[in-house]
Short mmCIF file of C-alpha atoms (C1' of nucleotides) in Angstrom, two decimals:
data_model
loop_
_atom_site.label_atom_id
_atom_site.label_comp_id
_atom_site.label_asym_id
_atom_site.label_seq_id
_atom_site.Cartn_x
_atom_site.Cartn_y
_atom_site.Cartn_z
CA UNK A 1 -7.07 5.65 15.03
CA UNK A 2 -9.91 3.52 13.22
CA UNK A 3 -12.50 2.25 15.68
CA UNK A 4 -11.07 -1.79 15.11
CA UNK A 5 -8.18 -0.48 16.08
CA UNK A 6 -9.05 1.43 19.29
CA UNK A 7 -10.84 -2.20 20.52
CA UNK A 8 -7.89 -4.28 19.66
CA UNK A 9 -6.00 -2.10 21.47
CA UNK A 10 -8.44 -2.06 24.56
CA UNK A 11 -8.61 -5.71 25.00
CA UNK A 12 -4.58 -6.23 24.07
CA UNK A 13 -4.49 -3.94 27.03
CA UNK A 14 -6.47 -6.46 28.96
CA UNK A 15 -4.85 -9.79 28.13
CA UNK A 16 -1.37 -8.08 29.09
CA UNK A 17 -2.48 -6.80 32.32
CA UNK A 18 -4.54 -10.13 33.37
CA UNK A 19 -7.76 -9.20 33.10
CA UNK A 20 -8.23 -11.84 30.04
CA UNK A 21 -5.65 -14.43 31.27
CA UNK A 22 -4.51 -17.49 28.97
CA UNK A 23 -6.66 -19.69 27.90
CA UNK A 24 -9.92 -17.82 29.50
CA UNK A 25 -12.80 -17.57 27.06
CA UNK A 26 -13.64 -14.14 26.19
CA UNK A 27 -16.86 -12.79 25.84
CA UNK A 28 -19.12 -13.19 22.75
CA UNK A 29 -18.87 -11.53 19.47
CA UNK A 30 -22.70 -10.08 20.24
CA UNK A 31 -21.98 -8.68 23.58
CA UNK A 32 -18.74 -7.17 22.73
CA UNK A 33 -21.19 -5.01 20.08
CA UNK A 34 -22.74 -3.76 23.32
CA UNK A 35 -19.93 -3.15 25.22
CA UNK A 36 -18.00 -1.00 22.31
CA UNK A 37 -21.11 0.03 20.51
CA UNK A 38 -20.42 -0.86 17.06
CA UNK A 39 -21.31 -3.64 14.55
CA UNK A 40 -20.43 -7.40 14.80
CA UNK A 41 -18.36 -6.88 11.88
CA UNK A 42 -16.39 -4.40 13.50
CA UNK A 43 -15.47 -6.86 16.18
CA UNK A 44 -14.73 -9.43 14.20
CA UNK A 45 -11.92 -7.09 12.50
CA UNK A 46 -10.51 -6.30 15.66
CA UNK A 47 -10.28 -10.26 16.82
CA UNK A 48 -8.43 -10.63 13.02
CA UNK A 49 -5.92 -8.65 14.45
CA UNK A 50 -5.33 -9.97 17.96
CA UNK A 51 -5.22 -13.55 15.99
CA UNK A 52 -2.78 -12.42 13.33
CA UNK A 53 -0.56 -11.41 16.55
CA UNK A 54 -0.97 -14.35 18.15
CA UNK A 55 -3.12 -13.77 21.27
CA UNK A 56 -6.43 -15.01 20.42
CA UNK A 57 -7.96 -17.98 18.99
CA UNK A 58 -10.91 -18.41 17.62
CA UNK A 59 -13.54 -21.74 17.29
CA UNK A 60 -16.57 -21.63 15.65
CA UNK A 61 -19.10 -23.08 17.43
CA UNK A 62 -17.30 -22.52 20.67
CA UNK A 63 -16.06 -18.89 21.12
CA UNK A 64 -12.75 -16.65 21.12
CA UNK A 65 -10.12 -17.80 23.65
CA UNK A 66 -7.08 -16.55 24.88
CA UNK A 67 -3.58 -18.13 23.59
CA UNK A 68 -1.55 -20.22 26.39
CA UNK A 69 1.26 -18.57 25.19
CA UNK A 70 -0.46 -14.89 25.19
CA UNK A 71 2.43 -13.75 27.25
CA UNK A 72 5.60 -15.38 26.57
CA UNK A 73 6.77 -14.00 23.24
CA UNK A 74 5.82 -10.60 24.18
CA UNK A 75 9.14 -9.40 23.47
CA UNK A 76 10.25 -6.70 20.80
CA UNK A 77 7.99 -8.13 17.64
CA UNK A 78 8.01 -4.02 17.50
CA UNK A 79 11.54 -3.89 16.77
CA UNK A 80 12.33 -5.02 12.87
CA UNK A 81 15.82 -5.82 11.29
CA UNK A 82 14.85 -3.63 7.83
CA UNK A 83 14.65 -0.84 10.03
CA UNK A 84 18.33 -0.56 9.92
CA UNK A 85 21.35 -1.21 12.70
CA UNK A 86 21.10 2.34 14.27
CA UNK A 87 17.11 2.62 14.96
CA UNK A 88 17.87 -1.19 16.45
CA UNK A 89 20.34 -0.48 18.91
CA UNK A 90 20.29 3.38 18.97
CA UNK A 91 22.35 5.41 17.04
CA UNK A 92 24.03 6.50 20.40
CA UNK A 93 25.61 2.44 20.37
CA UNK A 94 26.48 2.32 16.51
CA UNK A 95 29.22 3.65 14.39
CA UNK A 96 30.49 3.22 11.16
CA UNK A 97 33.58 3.20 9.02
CA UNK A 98 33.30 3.58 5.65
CA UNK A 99 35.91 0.76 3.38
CA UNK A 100 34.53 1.27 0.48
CA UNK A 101 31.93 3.47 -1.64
CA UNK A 102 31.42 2.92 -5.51
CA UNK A 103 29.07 3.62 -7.82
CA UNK A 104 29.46 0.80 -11.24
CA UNK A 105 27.00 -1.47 -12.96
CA UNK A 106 26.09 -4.46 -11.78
CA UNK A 107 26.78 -8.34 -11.90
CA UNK A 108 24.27 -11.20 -12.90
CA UNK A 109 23.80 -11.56 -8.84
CA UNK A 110 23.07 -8.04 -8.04
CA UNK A 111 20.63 -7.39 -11.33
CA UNK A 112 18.71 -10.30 -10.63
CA UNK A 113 18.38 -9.56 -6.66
CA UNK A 114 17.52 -5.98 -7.54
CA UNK A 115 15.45 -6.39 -10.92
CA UNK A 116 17.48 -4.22 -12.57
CA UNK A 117 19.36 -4.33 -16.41
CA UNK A 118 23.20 -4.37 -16.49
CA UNK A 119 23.34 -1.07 -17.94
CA UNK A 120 21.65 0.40 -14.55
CA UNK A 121 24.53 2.12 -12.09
CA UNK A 122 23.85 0.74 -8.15
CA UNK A 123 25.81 2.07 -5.40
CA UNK A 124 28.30 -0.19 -4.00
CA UNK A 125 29.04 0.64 -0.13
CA UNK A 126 31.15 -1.73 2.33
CA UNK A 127 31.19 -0.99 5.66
CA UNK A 128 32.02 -1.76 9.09
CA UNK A 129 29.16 -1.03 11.99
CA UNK A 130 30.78 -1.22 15.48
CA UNK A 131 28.43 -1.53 18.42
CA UNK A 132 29.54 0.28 21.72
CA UNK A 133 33.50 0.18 19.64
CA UNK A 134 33.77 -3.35 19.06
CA UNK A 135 33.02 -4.41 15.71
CA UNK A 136 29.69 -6.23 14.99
CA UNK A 137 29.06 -6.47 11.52
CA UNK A 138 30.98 -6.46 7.92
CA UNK A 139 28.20 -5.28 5.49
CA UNK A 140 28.55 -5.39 1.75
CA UNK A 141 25.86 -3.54 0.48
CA UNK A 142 24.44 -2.10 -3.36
CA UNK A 143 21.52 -0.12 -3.92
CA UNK A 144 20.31 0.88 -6.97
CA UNK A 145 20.26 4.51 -8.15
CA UNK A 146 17.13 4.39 -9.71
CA UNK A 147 15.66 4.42 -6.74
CA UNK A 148 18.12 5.99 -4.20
CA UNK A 149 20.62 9.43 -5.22
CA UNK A 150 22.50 11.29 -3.51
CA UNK A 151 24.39 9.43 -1.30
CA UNK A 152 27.62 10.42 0.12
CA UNK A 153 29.78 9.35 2.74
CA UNK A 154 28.74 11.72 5.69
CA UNK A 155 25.32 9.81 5.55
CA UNK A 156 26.98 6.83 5.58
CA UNK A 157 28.85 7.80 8.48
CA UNK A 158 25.29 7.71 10.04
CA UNK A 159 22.00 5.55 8.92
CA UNK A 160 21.24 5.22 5.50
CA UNK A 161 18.07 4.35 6.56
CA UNK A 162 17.13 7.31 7.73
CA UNK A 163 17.63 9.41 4.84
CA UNK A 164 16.05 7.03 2.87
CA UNK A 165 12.59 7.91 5.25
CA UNK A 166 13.33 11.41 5.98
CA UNK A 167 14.69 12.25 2.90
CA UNK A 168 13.54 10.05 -0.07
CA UNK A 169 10.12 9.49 1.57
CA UNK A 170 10.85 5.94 0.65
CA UNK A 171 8.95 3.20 2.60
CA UNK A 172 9.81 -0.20 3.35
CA UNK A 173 7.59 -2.98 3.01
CA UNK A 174 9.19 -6.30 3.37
CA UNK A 175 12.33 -8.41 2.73
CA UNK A 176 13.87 -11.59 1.51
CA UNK A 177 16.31 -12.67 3.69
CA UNK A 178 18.58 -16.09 3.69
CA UNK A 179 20.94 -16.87 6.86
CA UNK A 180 24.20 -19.00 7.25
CA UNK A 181 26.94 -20.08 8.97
CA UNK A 182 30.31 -19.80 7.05
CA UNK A 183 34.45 -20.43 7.77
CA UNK A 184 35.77 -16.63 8.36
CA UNK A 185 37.38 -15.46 5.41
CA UNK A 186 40.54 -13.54 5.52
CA UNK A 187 38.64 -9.91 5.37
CA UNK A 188 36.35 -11.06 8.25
CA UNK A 189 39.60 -11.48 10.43
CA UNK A 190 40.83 -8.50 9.65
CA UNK A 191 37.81 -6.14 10.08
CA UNK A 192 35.62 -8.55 12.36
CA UNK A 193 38.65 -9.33 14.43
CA UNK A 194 37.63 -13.08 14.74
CA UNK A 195 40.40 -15.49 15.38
CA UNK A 196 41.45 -17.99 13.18
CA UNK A 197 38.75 -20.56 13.01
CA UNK A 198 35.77 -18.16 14.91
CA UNK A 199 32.66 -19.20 12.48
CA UNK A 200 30.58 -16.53 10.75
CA UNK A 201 27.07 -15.29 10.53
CA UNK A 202 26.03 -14.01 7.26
CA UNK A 203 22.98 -12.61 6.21
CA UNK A 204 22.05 -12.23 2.58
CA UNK A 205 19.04 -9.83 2.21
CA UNK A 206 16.90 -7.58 -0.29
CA UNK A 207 14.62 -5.02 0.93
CA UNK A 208 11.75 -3.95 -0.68
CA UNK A 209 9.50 -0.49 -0.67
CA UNK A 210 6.29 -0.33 -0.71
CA UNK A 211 5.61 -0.85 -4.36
CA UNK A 212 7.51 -3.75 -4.26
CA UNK A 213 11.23 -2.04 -5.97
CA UNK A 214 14.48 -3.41 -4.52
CA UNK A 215 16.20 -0.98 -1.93
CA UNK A 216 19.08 -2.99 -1.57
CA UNK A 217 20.77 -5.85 -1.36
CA UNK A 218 23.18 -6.94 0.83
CA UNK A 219 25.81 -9.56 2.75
CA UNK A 220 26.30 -8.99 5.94
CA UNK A 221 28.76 -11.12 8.01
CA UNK A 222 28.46 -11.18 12.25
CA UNK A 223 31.21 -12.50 14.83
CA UNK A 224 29.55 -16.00 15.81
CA UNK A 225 29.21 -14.54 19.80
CA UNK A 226 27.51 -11.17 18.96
CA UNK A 227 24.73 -12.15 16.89
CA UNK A 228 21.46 -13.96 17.12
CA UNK A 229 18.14 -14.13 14.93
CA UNK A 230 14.93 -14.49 16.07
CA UNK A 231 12.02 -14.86 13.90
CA UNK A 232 8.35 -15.32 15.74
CA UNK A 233 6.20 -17.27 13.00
CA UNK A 234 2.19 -17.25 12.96
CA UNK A 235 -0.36 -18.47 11.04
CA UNK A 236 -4.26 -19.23 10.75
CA UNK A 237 -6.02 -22.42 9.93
CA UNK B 1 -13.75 -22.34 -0.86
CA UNK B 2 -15.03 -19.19 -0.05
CA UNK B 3 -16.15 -16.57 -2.30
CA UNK B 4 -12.91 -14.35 -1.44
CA UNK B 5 -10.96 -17.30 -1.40
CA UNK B 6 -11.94 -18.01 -5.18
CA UNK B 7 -12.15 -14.17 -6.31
CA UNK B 8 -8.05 -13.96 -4.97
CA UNK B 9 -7.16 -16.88 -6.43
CA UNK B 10 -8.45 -15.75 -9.95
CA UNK B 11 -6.35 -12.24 -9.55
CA UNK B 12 -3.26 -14.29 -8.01
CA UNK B 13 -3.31 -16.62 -11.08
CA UNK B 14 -3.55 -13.55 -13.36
CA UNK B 15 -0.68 -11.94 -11.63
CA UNK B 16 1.25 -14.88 -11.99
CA UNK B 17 0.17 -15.95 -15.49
CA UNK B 18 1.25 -12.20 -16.84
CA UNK B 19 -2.30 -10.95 -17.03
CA UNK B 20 -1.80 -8.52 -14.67
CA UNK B 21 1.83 -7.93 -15.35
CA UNK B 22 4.24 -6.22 -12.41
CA UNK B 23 3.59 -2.29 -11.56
CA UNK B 24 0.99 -2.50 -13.56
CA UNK B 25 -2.84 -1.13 -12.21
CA UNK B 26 -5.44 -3.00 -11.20
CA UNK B 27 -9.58 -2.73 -11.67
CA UNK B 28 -10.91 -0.75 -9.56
CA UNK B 29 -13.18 -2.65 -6.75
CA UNK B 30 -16.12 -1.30 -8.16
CA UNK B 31 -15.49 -2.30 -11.39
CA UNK B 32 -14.44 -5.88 -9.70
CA UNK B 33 -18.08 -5.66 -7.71
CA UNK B 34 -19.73 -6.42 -11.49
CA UNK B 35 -16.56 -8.89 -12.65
CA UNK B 36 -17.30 -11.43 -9.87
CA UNK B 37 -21.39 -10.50 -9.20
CA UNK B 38 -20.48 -9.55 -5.39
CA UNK B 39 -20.24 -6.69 -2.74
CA UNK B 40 -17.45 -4.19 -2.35
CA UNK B 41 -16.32 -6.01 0.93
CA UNK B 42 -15.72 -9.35 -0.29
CA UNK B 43 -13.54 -7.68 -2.92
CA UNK B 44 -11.74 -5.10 -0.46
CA UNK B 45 -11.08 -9.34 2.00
CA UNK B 46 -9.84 -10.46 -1.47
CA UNK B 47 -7.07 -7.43 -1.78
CA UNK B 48 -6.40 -7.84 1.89
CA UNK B 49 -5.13 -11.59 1.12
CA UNK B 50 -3.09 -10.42 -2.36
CA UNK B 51 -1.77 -7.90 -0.19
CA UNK B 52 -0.77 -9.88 3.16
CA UNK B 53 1.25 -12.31 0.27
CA UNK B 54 3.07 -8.82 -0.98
CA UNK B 55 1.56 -8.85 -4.72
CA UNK B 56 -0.45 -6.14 -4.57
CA UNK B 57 -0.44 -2.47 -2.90
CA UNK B 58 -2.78 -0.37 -2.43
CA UNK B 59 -2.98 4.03 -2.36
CA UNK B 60 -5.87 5.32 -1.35
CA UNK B 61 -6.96 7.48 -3.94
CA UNK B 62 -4.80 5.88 -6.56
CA UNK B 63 -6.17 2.41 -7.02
CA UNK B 64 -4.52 -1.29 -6.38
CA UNK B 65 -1.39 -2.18 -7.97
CA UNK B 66 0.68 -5.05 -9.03
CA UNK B 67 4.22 -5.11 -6.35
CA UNK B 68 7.24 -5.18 -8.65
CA UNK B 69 8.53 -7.50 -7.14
CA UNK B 70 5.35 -10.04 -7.03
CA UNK B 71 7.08 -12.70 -9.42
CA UNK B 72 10.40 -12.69 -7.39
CA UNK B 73 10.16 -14.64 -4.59
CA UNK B 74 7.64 -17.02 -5.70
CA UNK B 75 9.38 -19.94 -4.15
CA UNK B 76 7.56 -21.86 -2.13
CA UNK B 77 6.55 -20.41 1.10
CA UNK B 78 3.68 -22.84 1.18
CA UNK B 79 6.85 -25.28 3.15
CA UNK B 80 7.17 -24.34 6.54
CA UNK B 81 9.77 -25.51 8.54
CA UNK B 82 7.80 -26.34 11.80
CA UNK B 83 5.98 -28.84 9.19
CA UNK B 84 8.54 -31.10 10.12
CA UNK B 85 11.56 -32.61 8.12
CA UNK B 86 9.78 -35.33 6.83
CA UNK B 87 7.63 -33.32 5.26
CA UNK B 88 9.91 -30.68 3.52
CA UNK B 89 12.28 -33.24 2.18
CA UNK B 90 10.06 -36.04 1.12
CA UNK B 91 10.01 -38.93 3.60
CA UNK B 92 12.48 -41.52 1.03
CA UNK B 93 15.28 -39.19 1.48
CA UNK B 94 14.89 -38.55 5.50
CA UNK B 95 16.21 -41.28 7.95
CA UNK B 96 16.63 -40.75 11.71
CA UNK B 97 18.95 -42.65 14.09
CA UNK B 98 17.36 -42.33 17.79
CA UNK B 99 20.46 -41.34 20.18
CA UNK B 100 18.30 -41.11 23.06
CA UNK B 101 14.54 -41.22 24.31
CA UNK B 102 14.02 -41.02 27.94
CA UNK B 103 11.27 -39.05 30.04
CA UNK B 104 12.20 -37.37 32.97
CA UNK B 105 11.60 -33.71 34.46
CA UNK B 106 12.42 -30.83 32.88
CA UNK B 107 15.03 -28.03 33.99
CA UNK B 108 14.36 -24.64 34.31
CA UNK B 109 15.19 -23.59 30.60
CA UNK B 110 12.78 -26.34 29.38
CA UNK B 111 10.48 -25.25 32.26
CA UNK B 112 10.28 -21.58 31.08
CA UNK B 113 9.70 -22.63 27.02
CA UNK B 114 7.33 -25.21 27.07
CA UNK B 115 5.19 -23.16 29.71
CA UNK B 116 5.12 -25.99 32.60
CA UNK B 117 5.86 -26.77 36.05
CA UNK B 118 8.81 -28.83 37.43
CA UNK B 119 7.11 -31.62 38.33
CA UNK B 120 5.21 -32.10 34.51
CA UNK B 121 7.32 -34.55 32.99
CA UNK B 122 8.60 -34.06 29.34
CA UNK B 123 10.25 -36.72 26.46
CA UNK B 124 13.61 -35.69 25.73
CA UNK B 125 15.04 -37.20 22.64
CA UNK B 126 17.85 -36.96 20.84
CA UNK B 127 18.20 -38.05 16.95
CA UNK B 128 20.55 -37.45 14.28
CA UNK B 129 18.47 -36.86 10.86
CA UNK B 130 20.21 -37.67 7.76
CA UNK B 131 19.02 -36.88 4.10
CA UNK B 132 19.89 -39.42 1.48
CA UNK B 133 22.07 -40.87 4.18
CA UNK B 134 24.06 -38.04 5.07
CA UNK B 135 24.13 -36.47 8.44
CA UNK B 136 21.76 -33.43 7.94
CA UNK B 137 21.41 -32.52 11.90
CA UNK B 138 21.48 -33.14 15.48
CA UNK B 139 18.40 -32.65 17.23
CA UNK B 140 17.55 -32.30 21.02
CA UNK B 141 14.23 -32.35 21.02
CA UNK B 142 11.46 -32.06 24.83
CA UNK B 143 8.10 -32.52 24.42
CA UNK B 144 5.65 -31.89 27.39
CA UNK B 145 3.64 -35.01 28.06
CA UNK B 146 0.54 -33.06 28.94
CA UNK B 147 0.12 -32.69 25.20
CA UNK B 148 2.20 -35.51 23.37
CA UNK B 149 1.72 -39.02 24.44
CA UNK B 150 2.16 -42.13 23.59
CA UNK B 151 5.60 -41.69 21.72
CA UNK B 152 7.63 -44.88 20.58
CA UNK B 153 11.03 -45.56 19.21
CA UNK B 154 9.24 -46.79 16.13
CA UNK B 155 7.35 -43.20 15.15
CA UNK B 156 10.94 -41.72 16.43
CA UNK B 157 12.45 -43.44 13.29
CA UNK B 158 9.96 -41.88 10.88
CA UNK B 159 7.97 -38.64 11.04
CA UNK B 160 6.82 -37.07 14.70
CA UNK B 161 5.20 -34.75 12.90
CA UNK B 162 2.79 -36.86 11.39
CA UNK B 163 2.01 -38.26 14.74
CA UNK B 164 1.48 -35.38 15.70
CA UNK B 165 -1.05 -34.26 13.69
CA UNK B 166 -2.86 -37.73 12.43
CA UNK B 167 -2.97 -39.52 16.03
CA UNK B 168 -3.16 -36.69 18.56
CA UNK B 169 -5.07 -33.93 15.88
CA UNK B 170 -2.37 -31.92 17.06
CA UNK B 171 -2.84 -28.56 14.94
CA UNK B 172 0.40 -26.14 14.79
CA UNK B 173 -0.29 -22.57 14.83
CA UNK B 174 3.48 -21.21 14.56
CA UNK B 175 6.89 -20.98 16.26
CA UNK B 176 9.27 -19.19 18.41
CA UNK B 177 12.77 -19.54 16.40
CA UNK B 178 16.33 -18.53 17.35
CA UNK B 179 19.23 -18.50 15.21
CA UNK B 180 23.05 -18.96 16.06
CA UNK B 181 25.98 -19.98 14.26
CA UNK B 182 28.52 -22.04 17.02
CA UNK B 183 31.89 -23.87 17.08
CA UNK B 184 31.39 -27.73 17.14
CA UNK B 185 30.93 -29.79 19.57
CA UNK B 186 32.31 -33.14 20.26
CA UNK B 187 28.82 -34.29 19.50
CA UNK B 188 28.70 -32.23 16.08
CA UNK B 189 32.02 -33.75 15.55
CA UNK B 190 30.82 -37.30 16.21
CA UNK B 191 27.53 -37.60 14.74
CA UNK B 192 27.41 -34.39 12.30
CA UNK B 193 30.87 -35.94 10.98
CA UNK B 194 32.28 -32.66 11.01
CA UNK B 195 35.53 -31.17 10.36
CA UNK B 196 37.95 -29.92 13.62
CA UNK B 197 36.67 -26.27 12.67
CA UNK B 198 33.86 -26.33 10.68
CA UNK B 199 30.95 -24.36 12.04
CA UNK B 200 27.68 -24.82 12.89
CA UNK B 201 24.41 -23.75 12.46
CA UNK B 202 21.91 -23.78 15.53
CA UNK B 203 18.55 -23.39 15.49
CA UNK B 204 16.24 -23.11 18.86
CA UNK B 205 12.87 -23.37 18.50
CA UNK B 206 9.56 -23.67 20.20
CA UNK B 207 6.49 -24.64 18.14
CA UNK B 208 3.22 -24.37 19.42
CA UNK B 209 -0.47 -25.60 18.44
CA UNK B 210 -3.25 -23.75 17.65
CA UNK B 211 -3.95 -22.57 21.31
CA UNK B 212 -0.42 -21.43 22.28
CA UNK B 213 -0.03 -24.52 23.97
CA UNK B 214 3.89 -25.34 23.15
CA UNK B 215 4.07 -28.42 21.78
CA UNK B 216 8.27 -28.75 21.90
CA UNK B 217 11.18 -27.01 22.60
CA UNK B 218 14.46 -27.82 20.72
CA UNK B 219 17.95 -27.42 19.60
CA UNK B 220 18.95 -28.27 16.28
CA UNK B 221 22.70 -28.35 15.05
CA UNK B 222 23.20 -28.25 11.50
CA UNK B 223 26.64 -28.43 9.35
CA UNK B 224 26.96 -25.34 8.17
CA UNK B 225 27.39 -26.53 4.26
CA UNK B 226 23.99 -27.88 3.76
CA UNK B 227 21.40 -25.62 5.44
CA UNK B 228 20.48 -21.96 5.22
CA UNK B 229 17.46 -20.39 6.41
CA UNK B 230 14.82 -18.58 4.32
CA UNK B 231 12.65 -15.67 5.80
CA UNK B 232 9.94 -13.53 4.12
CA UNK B 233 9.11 -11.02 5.40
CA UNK B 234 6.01 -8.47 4.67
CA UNK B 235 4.04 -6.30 6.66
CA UNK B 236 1.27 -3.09 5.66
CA UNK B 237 1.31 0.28 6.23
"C1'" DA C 1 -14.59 17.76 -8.94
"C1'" DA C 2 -14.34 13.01 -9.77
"C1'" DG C 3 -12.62 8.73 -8.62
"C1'" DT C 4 -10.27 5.68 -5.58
"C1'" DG C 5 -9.68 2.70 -1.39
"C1'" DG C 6 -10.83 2.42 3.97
"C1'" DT C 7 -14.27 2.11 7.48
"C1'" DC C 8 -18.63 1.05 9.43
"C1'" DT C 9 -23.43 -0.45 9.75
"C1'" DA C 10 -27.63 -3.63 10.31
"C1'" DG C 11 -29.02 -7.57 9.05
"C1'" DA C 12 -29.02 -12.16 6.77
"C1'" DC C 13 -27.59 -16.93 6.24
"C1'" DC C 14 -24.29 -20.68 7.08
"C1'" DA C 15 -21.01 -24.08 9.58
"C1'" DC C 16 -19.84 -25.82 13.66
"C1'" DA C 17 -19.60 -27.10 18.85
"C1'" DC C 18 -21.91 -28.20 22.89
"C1'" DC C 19 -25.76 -29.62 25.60
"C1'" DG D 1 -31.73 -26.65 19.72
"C1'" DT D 2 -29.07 -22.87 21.08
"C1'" DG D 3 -25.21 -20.21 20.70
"C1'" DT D 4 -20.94 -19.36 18.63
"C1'" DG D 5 -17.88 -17.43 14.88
"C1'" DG D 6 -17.47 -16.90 9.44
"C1'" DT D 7 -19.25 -14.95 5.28
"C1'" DC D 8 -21.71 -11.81 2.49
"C1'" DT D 9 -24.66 -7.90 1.20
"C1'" DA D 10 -26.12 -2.98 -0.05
"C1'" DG D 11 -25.33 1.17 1.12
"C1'" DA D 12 -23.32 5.09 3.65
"C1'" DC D 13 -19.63 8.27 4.81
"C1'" DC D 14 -14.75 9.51 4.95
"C1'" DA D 15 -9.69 10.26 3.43
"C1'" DC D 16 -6.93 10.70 -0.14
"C1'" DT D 17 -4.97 11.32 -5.09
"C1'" DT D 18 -5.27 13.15 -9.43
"C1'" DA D 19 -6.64 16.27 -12.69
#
DNA sequence: AAGTGGTCTAGACCACACC
DNA sequence: GTGTGGTCTAGACCACTTA
């Protein structure tokens, strides 16, 4: 662990447990070189990350406060959706069953959202992840095989994610990802189990590695009562 | 504009322009040092930007690369949705009808989000936004009074946002957002104008200003055939 | 072994807020 | 004016990739 890091993490520690409370001033950029014996510059990259996480401000002229609201979204920011289902909720909660697994060349959608040609296979998986034996999700998702081979339906069974890490060494970096509400259609009542006029989540998404390739891309469609997004949104001036 | 503001710029617009085409390598920073006349450092705070906008990656070892996907999602991320409607739209196609504007105290939900006690009071409003007359949303919006004041029914009818920001130099540093999709309510039904079972989208949000203070807490329900929500997402390594 | 990006320093100057 | 944070430098050492 880098030295920026180490401080971040020692005055994180201090906001959380009330030693910095909200909206206290903290001490000076100068005195904190003291304190952690190290450079100015060194501080300053350790306030750049306490800002980007929203629990410091900072005012030229004036000093480096604590955020009102240092304490209220503290909740899970740890906990990301690209990470896959299972590492979410814990693989002990999540099952899967398999409806369909293809391999074929893609349409205009899929080779734009995965900048690929049409002449380039992608896998083409549907499945249905159940949370604690009720069903949770329908996902409809294709992956590209110029990036990920050898899948099969065992790993399926379990995270795809997973072997992608473990086994791939691939790394995710980001995604694009567009929610809705929609009308159930008639495979959502069957697999979802939603009643007639229940509305529908869906969530249209491409993940990227690190290098910026497509992983996948995907619809996934929720029962209205078992899903909720949350998105915490920060910025600097 | 600072010197690693400019010096990012000039790479981003050569990304974008096809100078520095997709996958393809980069200078190396030393090389970069002579390019733009400056230190190592102010190049390294240049990358950092390209890179926190996912259009470059870096390897250590390797050099600085262009993401593949760094022309994709080009689309505007410059709008942000806590901006305010007015805003994202254009103000001549946005028109609001105020439902109701009272002050009062807040429960304990509205207690717990905007960070106050029950005896600060709060505006609660209610308005139905159209865009290009057409019901766009319902919005229940509270807004503490020991940060927005002076409200009237006549900046109700345009943009709050602008208030906001030009009256109170109210600065926004981000937002706590929830998504749901829901059945209708009568209300949706009444003022959304929509169908028996047509769902809805619901968005919860708290926004906040640039010292965590929240600045509101609301509900917004949307017909589910005219809004989706966009997220980007990127983090490093 | 050579080349790359990441960290860190000690010090300088600037922009801004507050007294 | 004093003190604060923001930028920038020139150089050092380290971790890592590639050959």
């Amino acid at each position: 662990m880098t030295k920026y890091e180490e401080i971040s993490k020692d005055i994180r520690d201090k906001i959380h447990s009330g030693i910095y409370p909200p909206e206290s001033l903290l001490p000076d950029q100068l005195t904190l070189c003291k304190t952690y014996d190290c450079s100015r510059m060194t501080i300053k990259k350790a306030f750049d990350i306490l800002a980007m996480e929203g629990l410091v401000y900072r005012q030229r002229g004036a000093g480096t406060f604590v955020m009102k609201n240092a304490l209220a979204n503290k909740q899970d920011a740890s906990l990301r959706d690209y990470e896959g289902l299972t590492k979410m909720m814990g693989k002990e909660h999540i099952s899967s069953q398999v409806i369909e697994f293809t391999i074929g060349f893609p349409n205009a959608k899929v080779q734009e959202q995965l900048l690929i040609k049409k002449d380039e296979p992608v896998y083409s998986i549907v499945r249905l992840r159940l949370l604690d034996e009720k069903p949770y999700v329908l996902e409809h998702t294709f992956m590209p095989l110029n990036v990920v081979t050898g899948l099969n339906e065992t790993i399926l069974h379990g995270s795809i994610y997973d072997y992608l890490k473990q086994e791939l060494g691939l790394v995710m970096s980001g995604a694009f990802r567009k929610i809705n509400a929609d009308k159930p259609s008639d495979y959502d009542k069957l697999y979802l189990n939603c009643g007639e006029h229940d509305p529908v989540l869906e969530v249209e998404q491409v993940v990227y590695s690190k290098d910026g390739r497509p992983i996948e891309y995907s619809r996934s469609r929720h029962r209205y009562d078992t899903r909720s997004f949350i998105m915490l949104d920060h910025h600097e001036p």
